[in-house]
Structures are given as structure tokens and as C-alpha cells.
XYZ file of C-alpha atoms in Angstrom:
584
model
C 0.000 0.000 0.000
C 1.278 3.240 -0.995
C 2.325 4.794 2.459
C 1.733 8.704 0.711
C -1.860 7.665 -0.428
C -4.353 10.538 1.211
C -7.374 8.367 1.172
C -7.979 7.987 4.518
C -10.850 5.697 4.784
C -8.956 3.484 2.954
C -8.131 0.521 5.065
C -4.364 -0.475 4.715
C -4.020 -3.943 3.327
C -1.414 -6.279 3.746
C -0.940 -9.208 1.097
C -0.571 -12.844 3.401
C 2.727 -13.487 1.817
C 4.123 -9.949 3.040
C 2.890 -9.847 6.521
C 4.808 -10.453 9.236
C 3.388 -14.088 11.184
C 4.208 -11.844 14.688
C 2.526 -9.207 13.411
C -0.631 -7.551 15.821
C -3.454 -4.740 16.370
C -4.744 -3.411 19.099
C -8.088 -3.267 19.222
C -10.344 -1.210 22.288
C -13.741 0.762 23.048
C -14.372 1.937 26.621
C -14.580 -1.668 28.271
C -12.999 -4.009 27.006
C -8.893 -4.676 25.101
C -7.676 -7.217 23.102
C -5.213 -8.074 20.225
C -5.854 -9.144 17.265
C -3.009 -11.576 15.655
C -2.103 -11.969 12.310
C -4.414 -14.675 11.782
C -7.243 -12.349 12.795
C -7.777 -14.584 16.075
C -8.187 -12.747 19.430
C -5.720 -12.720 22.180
C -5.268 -11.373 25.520
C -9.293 -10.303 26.299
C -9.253 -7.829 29.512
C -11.711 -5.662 31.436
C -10.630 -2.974 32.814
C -13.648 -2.394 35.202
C -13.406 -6.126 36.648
C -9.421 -5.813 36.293
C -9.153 -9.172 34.668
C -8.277 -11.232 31.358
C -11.619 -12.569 30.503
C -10.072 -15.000 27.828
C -6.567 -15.650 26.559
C -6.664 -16.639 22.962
C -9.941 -17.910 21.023
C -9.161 -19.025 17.207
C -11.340 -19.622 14.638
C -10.147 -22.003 11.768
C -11.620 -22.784 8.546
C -11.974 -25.659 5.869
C -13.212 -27.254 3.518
C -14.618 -30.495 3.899
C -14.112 -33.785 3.610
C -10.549 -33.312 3.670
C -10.707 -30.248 5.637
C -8.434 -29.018 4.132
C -7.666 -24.854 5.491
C -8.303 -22.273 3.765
C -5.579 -20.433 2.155
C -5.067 -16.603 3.696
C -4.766 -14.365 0.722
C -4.939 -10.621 2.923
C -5.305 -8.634 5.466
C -6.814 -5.311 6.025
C -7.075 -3.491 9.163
C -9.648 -1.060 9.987
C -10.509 1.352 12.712
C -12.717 -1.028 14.259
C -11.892 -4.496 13.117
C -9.037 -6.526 11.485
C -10.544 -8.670 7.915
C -8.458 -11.635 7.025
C -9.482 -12.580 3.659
C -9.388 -16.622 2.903
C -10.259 -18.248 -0.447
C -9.911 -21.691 -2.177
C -11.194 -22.409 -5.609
C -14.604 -21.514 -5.925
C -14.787 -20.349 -2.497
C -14.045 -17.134 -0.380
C -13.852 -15.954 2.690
C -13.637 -12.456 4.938
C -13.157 -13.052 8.337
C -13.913 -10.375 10.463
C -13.140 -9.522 13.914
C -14.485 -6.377 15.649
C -14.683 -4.585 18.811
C -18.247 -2.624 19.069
C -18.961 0.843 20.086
C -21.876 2.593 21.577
C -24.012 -0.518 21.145
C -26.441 -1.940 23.796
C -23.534 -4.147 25.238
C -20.150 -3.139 24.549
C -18.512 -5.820 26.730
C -18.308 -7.947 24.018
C -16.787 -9.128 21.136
C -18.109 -9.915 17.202
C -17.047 -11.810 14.726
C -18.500 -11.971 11.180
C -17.568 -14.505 8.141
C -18.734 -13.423 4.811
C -18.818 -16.810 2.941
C -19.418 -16.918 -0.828
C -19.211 -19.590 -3.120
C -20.342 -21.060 -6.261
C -22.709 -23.480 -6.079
C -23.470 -25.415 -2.766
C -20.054 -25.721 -0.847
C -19.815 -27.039 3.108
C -17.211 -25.215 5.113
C -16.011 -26.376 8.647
C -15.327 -23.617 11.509
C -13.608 -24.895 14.152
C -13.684 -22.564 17.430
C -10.570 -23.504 19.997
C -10.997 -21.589 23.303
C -8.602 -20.815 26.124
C -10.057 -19.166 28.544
C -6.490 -18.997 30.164
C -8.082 -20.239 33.811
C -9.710 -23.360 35.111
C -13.674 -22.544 34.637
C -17.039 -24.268 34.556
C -18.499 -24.880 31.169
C -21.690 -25.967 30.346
C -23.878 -25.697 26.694
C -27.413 -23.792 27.369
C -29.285 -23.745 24.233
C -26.547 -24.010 21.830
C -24.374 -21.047 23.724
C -21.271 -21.811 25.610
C -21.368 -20.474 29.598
C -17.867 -20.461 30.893
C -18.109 -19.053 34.730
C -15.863 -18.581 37.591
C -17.126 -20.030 40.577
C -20.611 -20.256 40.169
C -23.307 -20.540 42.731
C -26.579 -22.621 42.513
C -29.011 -22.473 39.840
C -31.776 -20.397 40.780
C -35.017 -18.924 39.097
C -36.796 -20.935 36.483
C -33.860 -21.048 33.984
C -31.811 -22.297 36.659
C -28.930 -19.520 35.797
C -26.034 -19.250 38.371
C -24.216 -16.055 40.267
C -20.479 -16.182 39.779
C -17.457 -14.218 39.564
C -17.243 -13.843 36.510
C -18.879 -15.101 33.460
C -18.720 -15.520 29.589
C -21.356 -16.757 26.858
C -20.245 -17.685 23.767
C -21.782 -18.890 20.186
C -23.437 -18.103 17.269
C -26.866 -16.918 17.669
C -28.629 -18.223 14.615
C -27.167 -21.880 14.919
C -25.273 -24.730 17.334
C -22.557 -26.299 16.771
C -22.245 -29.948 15.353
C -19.302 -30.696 18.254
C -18.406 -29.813 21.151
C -15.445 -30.510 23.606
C -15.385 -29.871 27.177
C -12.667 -32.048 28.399
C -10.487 -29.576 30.064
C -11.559 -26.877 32.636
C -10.043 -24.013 30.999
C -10.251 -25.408 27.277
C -13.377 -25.554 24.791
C -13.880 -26.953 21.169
C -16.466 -25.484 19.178
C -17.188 -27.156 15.461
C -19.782 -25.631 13.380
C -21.197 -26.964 9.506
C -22.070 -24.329 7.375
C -23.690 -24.269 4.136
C -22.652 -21.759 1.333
C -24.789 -21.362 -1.437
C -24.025 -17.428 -2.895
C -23.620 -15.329 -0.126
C -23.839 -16.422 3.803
C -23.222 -14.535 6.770
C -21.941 -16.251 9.604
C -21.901 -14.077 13.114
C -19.940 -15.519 16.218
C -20.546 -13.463 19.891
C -18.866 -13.520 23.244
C -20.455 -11.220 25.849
C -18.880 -11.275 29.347
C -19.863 -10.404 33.049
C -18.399 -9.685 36.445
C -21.219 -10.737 38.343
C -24.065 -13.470 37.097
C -25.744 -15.163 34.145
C -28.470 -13.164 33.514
C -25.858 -9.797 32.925
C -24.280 -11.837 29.823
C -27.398 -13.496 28.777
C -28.643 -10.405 28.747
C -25.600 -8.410 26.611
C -26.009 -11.490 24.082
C -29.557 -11.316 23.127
C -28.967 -7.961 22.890
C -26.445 -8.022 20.110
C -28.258 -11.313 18.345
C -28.924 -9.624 15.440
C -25.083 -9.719 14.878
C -24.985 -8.445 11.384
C -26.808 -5.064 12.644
C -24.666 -4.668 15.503
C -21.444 -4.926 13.235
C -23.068 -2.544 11.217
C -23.716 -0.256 13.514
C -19.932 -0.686 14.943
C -18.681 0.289 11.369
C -20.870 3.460 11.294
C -19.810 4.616 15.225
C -16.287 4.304 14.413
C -16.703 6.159 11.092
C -17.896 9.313 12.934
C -15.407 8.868 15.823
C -12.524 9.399 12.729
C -14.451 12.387 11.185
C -15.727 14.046 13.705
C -12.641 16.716 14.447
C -10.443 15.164 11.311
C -7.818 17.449 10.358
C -6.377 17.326 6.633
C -3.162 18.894 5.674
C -1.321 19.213 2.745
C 1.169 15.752 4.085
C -0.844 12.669 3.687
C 1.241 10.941 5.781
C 0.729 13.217 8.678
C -2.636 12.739 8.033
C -3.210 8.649 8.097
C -0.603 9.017 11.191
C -2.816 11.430 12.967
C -5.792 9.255 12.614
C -3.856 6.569 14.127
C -3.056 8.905 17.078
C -6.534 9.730 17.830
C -7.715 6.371 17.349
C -4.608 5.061 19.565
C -6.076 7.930 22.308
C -10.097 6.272 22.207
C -7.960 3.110 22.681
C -6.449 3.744 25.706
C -8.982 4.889 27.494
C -11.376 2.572 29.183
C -14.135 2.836 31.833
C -12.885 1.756 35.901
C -15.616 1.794 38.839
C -14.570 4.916 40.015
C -15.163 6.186 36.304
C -12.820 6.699 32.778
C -9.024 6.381 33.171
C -6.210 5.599 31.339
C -5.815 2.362 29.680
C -2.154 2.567 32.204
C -3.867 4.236 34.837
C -1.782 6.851 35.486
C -3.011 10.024 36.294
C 0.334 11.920 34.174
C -1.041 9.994 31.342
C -4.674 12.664 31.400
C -3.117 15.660 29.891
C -2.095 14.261 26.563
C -5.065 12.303 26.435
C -7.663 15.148 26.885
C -5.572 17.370 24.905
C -6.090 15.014 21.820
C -9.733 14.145 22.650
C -10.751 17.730 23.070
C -10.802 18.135 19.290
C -12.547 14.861 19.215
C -14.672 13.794 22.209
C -15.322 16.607 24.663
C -17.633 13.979 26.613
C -14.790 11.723 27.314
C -11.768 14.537 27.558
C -14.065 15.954 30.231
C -15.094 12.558 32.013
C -11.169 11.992 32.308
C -10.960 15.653 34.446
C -14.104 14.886 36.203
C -12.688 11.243 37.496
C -9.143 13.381 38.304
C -11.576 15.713 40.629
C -13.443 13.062 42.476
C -10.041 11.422 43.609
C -8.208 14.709 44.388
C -11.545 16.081 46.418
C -10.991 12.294 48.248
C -7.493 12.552 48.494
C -7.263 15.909 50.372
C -5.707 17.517 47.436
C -2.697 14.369 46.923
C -3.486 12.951 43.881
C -2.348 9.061 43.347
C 0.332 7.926 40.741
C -2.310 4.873 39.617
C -6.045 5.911 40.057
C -7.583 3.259 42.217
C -9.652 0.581 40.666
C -12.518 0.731 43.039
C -14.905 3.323 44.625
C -13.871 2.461 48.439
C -10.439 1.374 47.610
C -8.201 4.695 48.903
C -6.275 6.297 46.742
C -2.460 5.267 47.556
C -0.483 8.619 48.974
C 2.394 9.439 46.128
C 4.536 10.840 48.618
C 6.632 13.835 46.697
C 5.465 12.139 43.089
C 2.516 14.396 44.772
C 4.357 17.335 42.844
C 4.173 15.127 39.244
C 0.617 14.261 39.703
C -0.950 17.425 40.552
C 1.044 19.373 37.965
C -0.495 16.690 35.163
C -4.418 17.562 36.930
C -3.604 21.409 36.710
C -1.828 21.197 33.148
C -5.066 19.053 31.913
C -7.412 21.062 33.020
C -5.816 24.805 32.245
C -5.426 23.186 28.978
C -8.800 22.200 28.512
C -10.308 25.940 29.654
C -7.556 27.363 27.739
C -8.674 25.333 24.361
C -12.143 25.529 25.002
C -12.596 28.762 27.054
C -14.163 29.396 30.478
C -16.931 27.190 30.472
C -19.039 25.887 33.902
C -16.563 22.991 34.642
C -14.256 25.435 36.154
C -16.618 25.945 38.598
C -17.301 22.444 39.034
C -13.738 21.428 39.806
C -12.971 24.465 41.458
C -12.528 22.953 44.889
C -10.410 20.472 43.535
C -7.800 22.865 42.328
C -7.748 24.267 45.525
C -6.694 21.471 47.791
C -4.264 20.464 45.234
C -2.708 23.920 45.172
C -2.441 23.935 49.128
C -1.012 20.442 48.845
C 1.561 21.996 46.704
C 2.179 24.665 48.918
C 3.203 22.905 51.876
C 5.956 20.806 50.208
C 8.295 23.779 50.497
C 10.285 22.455 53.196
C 10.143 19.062 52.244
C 11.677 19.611 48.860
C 14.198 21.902 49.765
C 16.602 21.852 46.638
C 15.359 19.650 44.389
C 15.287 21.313 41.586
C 13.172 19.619 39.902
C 10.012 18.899 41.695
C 10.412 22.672 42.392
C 9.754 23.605 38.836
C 6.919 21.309 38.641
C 5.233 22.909 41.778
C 6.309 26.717 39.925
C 4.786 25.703 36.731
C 1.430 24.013 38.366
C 1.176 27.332 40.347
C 1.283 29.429 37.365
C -1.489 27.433 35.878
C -3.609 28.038 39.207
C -2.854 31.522 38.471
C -4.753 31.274 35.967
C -7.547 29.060 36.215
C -7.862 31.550 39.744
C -8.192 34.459 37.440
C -10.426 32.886 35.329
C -12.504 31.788 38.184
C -12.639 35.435 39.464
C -10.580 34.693 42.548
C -8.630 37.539 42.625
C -7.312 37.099 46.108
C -5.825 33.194 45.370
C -4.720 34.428 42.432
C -2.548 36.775 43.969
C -1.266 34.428 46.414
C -0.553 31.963 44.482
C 1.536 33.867 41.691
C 3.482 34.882 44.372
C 4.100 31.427 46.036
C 5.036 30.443 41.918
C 7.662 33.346 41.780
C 9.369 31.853 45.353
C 8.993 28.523 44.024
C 11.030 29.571 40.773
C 13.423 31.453 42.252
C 14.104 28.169 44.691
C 14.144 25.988 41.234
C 16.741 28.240 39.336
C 18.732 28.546 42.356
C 19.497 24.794 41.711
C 19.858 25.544 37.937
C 16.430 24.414 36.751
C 14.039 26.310 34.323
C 10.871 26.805 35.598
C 9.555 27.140 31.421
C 6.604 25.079 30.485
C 7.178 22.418 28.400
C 8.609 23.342 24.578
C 5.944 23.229 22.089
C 5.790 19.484 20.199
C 8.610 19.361 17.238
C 5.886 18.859 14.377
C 8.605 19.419 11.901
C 9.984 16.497 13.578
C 6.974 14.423 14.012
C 8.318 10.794 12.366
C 11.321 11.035 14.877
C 9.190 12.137 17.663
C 6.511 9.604 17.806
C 8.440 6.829 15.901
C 6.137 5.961 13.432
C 6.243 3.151 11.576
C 4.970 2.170 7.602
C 6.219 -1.221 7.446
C 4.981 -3.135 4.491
C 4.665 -6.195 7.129
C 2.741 -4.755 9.552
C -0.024 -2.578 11.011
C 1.024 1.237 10.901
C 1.841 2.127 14.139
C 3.891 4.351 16.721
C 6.967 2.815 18.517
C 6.044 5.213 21.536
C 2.269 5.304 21.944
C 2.128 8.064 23.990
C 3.849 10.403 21.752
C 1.113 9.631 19.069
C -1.257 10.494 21.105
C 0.671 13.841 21.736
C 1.172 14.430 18.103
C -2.554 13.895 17.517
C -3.795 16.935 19.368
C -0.239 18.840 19.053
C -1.071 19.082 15.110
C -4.693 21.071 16.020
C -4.221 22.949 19.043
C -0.450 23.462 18.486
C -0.124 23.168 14.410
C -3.407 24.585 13.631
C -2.736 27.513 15.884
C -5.497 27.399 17.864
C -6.491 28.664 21.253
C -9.293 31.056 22.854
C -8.545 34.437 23.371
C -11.249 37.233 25.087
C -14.406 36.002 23.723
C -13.720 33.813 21.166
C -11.454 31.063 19.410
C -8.217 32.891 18.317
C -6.229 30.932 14.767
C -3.079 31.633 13.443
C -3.052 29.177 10.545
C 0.833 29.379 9.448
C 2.336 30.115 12.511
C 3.399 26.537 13.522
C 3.287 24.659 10.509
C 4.722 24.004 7.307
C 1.672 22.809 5.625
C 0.453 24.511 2.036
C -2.967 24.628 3.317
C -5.173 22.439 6.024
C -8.794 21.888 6.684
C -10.402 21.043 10.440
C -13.938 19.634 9.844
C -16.795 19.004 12.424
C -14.651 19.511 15.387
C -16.797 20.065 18.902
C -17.026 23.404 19.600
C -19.154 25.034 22.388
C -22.390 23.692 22.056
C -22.158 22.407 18.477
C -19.171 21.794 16.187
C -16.840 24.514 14.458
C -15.453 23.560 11.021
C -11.671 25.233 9.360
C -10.629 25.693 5.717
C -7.234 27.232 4.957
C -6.416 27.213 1.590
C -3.042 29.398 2.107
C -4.741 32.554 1.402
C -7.950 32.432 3.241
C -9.644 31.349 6.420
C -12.946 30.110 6.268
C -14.997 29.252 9.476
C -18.280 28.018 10.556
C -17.886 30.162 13.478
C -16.805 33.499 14.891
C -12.897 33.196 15.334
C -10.478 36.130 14.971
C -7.252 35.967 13.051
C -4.295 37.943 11.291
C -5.482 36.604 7.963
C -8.497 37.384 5.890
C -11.966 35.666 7.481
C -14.755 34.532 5.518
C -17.622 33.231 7.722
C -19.273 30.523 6.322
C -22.894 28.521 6.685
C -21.109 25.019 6.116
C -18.048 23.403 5.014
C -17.766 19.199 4.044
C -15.505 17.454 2.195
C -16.544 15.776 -0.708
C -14.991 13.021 -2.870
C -13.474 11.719 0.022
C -14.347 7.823 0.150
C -12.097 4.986 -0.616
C -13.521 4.257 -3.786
C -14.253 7.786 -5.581
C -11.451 9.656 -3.885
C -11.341 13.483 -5.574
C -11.092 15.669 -2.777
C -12.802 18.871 -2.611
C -13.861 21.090 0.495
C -17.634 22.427 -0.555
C -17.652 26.125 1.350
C -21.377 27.464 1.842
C -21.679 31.269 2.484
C -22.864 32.313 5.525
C -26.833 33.012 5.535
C -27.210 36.680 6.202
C -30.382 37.740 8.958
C -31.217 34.201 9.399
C -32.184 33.560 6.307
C -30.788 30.491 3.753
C -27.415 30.909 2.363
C -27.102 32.913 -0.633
C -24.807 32.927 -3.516
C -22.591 29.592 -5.226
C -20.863 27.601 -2.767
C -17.088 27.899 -3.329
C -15.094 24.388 -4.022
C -11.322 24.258 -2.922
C -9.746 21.620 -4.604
C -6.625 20.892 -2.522
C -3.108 19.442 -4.002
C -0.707 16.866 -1.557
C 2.416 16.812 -0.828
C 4.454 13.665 -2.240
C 8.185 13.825 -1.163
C 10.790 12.412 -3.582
C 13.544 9.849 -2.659
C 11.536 8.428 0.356
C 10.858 4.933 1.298
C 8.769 3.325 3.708
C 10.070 3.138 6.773
């Protein structure tokens, strides 16, 4: 696949013979993980909420009776929210689909979906080996699997059992031919299928921390598989547009919708509410700094968890946010200074992207007992220098957020307890400056991204795609709110010809960008050096994998209320394509 292609709904694909036999993807929503091996089977299932692997490899083999005979694997192609192995013998082929849903009824679960064709009648074998990676009880219940931890007695009148934890399994149009129980923590699965044209075939696993009924439950929910993989495709389409930023460097671009899909990915939902996939509370700023072009919802569910546990912590914010609601957060001792800074710089960045907006308010409390906990360390860190400058910088955000609270009198205090704090911290020869701006020119070094023709696109240092993936709109878009409304300098951090922003959450609604290197157009009221042109609407057209010709359709802004007047304007936009490159 050519790695400068700007078709960005194009899936990359991967020919069998090229890919790498170690290769894997990472697939997430906001409850469960897994990865995906290069055979498309699933490894390595956890929960985050129950803090447990709920199954350590499940693979699904196919052939072709009688000699069953396997299929051969032709491709690959990985998507945002599933990984397609495509399998074929003569007259017959195969996609096989695995996919993590999103925003469905149950997303503790997994799909898979097998697209059989073939010409004329053809049998196919699928053969369904489980580990569950622990000792469990498994039983068959109307052609489903149940694989539980520990349960209790049957009770009610489908004699269903408590346990803790559970997992049902199958397909929910058919039961299998054969099945093998033999070992606790094993299960063999075969299913008959016959092809005649087109046939779908749908496999489910829903899990649960607590009984039966929960999983039963998830599955009939999701037994019209084929819709809910549907509707998985079409939530994980808008999660890529909604905020997608195009630049003139198409390989920026597919690498920023890595980042941002790499951000949704690591963050999943605990008791105590949504945290990093790691846990760690310095691992919120990058994340709702990237997710605030994409997700305010989530960006600000991430601050609102970080409030909750300083407000219980008496202002000393854990290194690892607890798993449970009682559990107490663990005291960080002088890493106090590391995790407080990364609240403070999260949410200063967050009203500084977004402007002053009720959640200051809301979290207002919290930034003062963090601030006071900050305080009091002055003794305690006497010259080290650098747990100084975090404290100086964290206090100059307070400043801030103070001032833009209306707290005149904290704010006042507190800039003066950040000058004494920098003056300790360059005393010992440390700068007190906020952290340099992201090297965009830079970015392939930065983040370590990798094109290999063998595997899944990807960035050696996770984190600093994340990073790169709100650096290039906040940062490389130049924008930030200033007085009233969003301020944009368009070329002031960027080498890029020209750029668009589309659909990207904005106050109440969504605020959409077009700089063609002369011009900005806006759907909203933003204030810049360059010439403005509001606008009524701006989408990109010819975009799709299949028609790509893309062209940014600018409305003119109705005038009184009334419809918009006058020809839309069409900026046709040329890429960049650097010479002498390979992939890397």
C-alpha cells in the first residue's frame, strides 16, 4: 500500500505473503482490550472495570470439507474497528472479520462476522478452539457456551447461576455440530455451514463480572449480529471524522488518525469512572488534549474522574487511580508534585482550548486542595530542583484558572508562592519554562512511526502519538481562545500549504476550518491575522475509498437568518508527495 496515499478511509491492506506471522493490532472501546493476531484470532481479552483477562486466545479455523483441508489466507486489512483476514480456495471465499463494538447496547463484548461466498453449494467447517487462560465451569445452554468462575446454585426458572465472573459464547442463529469440554479451561467449538451465494456467519462472546443473567442479557442484545457490526462500522466512522484534520502531508494525516484512534484506545471505563488504559493520572493531559478536538464527553469525564479522587485525596493525587470506589487512593509521597502538575496542566489546557466554560466551577474545589497540597511541600523539597519547577509551573497554571474563576485574592497568592517557588528551582539551575511546544517538523522522529509493508502502521512510543494527535490542532493549527472567542493563526506553527479542520466540537455544536493558504474560512466566529470569511457550512466531498477526488464544498454564511445565498465555493486541494523516500 502506498504509504503517501491521502485516502484515509482506505483501510491499509497487507498481502498474506508480506505480513509479518508476529505481526498484531490493538483493538479497544471503553470496556474491554484485546489483540488481534495476524491470523485475525483474538488474544489477551481484559476488562478494565473487573481488572481481569476474561479469555486468553480464542481461534477460529476454517476448511473445507471432507478433507478439511484450510483455507488459504490471501490478505489482510485493518480497519478502525476491526481486522478482515481474507481466505479463499477455488470456488470459495472468505472475509473473516473480527471487531470490537462501540456505543451498542452491550459493549462488553466481542463480534465476529464470516462473509462466505461460493459457487454453487459448498460445506465449510469452523472450528472454534478456546482458552479461557483459567480453570472454569463450562456448560452448553441452548446451543451457547457459559464459561463461569465459581458459580453458585441455579436459581429462578432457567436455573442460571451467580459467579465471579462469566462468559457466553456462540453463534446466535445456529449450534454447533461438536463440542469438547474435556479440560476446565479449554473448549472446542465445530460448526457446519452451508454456502450457497452469499452467507453470513456471526460468532458473539459477551462477558460479566457478576451473574448469568448480565451476559445473557448483553447477548440477546447483540443477536442480530450483522446489525450490531453494522452499527460498529458506522460509530467508528464518525469517531474518525468528527474533528479530522487534513493537511497538505498525507502521511501526517493517516498518522494522525492513528493517534486519535490510539487515544479512544487507551482509554477505558474503571468503577470509580474513565481512566487511562495505564492508569496513570500523568497519562490525562495528553489524552484530553487530543480528545478535546474529538470527544469533549470523554476529555471531560477523564478531568471529572481526576476531581473526584483529588476532592478524596485531600488535594494528593495518586500515581495509579484506584480501581474501586472504596479502595483509597495510595499517597504518592513527593510524586505528589508530578501528579498534581499533570491535573492542573489538563485542566488549564482544557479551559484554555475551550474557554471558560461551567466545569471550572465544578472542579474548582479540587484545584484548591491540590494547590495547598503543593504549597506545603516547600520544606520538604528543599533543593530539588526539579520537583520545584513542577510545583512553579502548576502554580502558574492556578494563576490562571484563579483568574479565570474570578478569585482575585488566590490568584494573587498563588503567583506569588510560583515566583518563590522559581526562584528556589533556578537557584538549583532548573528552568521553571513550560514544556517546549511538540517538534511537528519532527513528528516521524518524535513519535516513531512506523509504515512497514509487514505490519499494522503504528507508533513505537504510543504516547507520543497520542501527543502528536492533538499537538497538530491545538499546536499546528494555531489554535487557542482568546477574550471572547477562538483565536487561529493558521501558518504560525506549521509548514503545511494549506489544512482543513472539519466538524470539530465546539461550544455547544461543532466549528469547522478551511485554509487554503490565502484564506480562512470558518463556521464560526474566530479572529485571526489573515483574511476571514464566515461561512454557513463546510464538508468534504470526494473523500471515500472508492471515488477519492477531494474537494472542500464552502457554503456562504446566511445573512439575517435567512438560507445561504450565492454559489458555494469548491477548494480543490493538491498533496504533498516527497521524492527519494521509502517506507520506513
Amino acid at each position: 500500500m502506498d504509504p503517501f496515499s491521502p485516502i484515509l478511509d482506505q483501510p491499509q491492506v497487507i498481502d498474506q505473503d508480506e505480513l509479518d506471522p508476529e505481526a498484531t493490532y490493538q483493538l479497544a472501546n471503553q470496556d474491554v482490550v484485546f489483540t488481534v493476531d495476524a491470523n485475525t484470532d483474538l488474544l489477551d481479552l481484559f476488562w478494565p472495570w473487573a481488572d481481569e483477562f476474561y479469555a486468553r486466545r480464542i481461534q477460529l479455523r476454517i476448511s473445507s470439507p471432507p478433507d478439511d483441508e484450510p483455507l488459504m489466507k490471501m490478505a489482510t486489512r485493518y480497519y478502525p474497528g476491526y481486522q478482515e483476514s481474507i481466505l479463499g480456495s477455488e470456488g470459495v471465499i472468505v472475509s473473516k472479520r473480527l471487531a470490537v463494538p462501540l456505543g451498542s447496547n452491550y459493549d462488553r463484548s466481542v463480534l465476529w462476522m464470516l462473509e462466505c461466498q461460493a459457487e454453487g453449494d459448498r460445506l465449510l467447517r469452523l472450528e472454534v478452539e478456546i482458552d479461557w487462560g483459567q480453570p472454569l465451569t463450562q456448560r452448553m445452554v441452548d446451543g451457547l457456551l457459559v464459561a463461569q468462575m465459581n458459580p453458585g446454585r441455579a436459581q429462578g426458572i432457567y436455573a442460571q447461576h451467580n459467579a465471579d465472573s462469566t462468559r457466553v459464547f456462540g453463534n446466535p442463529y445456529g449450534r454447533p455440530s461438536a463440542v469438547e469440554l474435556s479440560d476446565e479451561g479449554r473448549a472446542l467449538l465445530i460448526y457446519y455451514v452451508l454456502v450457497n451465494g452469499i452467507v453470513e456467519v456471526p460468532l458473539v462472546l459477551t462477558i460479566s463480572d457478576v451473574g448469568e443473567q448480565v451476559a445473557w442479557n448483553g447477548f440477546l442484545s447483540l443477536r442480530d449480529a450483522e446489525r450490531a457490526f453494522e452499527q460498529a462500522g458506522e460509530a467508528w466512522s464518525r469517531v474518525v471524522k468528527t474533528g479530522r484534520l487534513w493537511t497538505s502531508d498525507p502521511r501526517l494525516n493517516r498518522a494522525l488518525q492513528v493517534g486519535r484512534l490510539t487515544a479512544l484506545r487507551h482509554v477505558q471505563r474503571l468503577r470509580t469512572g474513565l481512566a487511562p488504559s495505564d492508569r496513570r493520572v500523568e497519562s490525562v493531559p495528553g489524552l484530553v488534549r487530543c480528545l478535546d478536538a474529538h470527544d469533549l464527553v470523554l476529555s471531560r469525564n477523564l478531568l471529572a474522574h481526576l476531581r473526584r479522587v483529588a476532592e478524596r485525596s485531600q488535594g494528593r493525587l495518586p500515581t495509579i487511580l484506584p480501581l474501586r470506589a472504596k479502595e483509597a487512593p495510595a499517597d504518592p509521597g513527593l510524586a505528589v508534585t508530578a501528579t498534581n502538575r499533570a491535573y492542573l496542566a489538563a485542566l488549564h489546557g482544557h479551559i484554555q482550548r475551550h474557554g471558560p466554560h461551567p466545569v471550572l466551577a465544578d472542579h474548582y474545589e479540587a484545584v484548591q486542595v491540590c494547590v495547598e497540597a503543593l504549597i506545603l511541600l516547600r520544606r520538604e523539597l528543599q533543593e530539588d530542583g526539579p520537583r520545584l519547577a513542577d510545583v512553579a509551573v502548576a502554580l502558574q497554571w492556578a494563576t490562571q484558572l484563579a483568574s479565570w474563576q474570578g478569585d482575585s485574592v488566590n490568584a494573587a497568592r498563588w503567583e506569588s508562592e510560583a515566583q518563590e517557588y522559581s526562584r528556589l528551582a533556578r537557584a538549583t539551575g532548573v528552568s521553571t519554562l513550560a514544556q517546549p511546544p511538540f517538534p511537528l517538523d519532527d513528528w516521524v522522529e518524535a513519535t516513531g512511526w512506523q509504515m512497514s509493508a509487514r505490519a499494522p502502521w503504528h507508533f513505537s512510543c504510543p504516547e507520543a502519538g497520542i501527543a502528536l494527535a492533538g499537538a497538530a490542532i491545538w499546536q499546528g493549527c494555531g489554535l487557542r481562545w482568546q477574550g471572547e472567542r477562538l483565536a487561529v493563526s493558521p501558518t504560525a506553527h506549521n509548514s503545511w500549504t494549506w489544512w482543513a479542520l472539519l466538524e470539530m466540537p465546539w461550544q455547544e455544536g461543532s466549528l469547522s476550518l478551511v485554509w487554503d493558504g490565502e484564506v480562512l474560512y470558518a463556521t464560526g466566529p474566530v479572529e485571526s491575522e489573515y483574511p476571514v470569511v464566515p461561512c454557513g457550512r463546510i464538508r468534504a466531498l470526494g473523500a471515500g475509498e472508492f471515488d477519492f477526488d477531494l474537494q472542500f464544498e464552502i457554503t456562504p454564511a446566511p445573512s439575517n437568518g435567512e438560507s445561504p445565498t450565492g454559489s458555494p465555493i469548491h477548494f480543490r486541494p493538491h498533496f504533498d508527495r516527497p521524492t527519494g523516500q521509502r517506507n520506513q
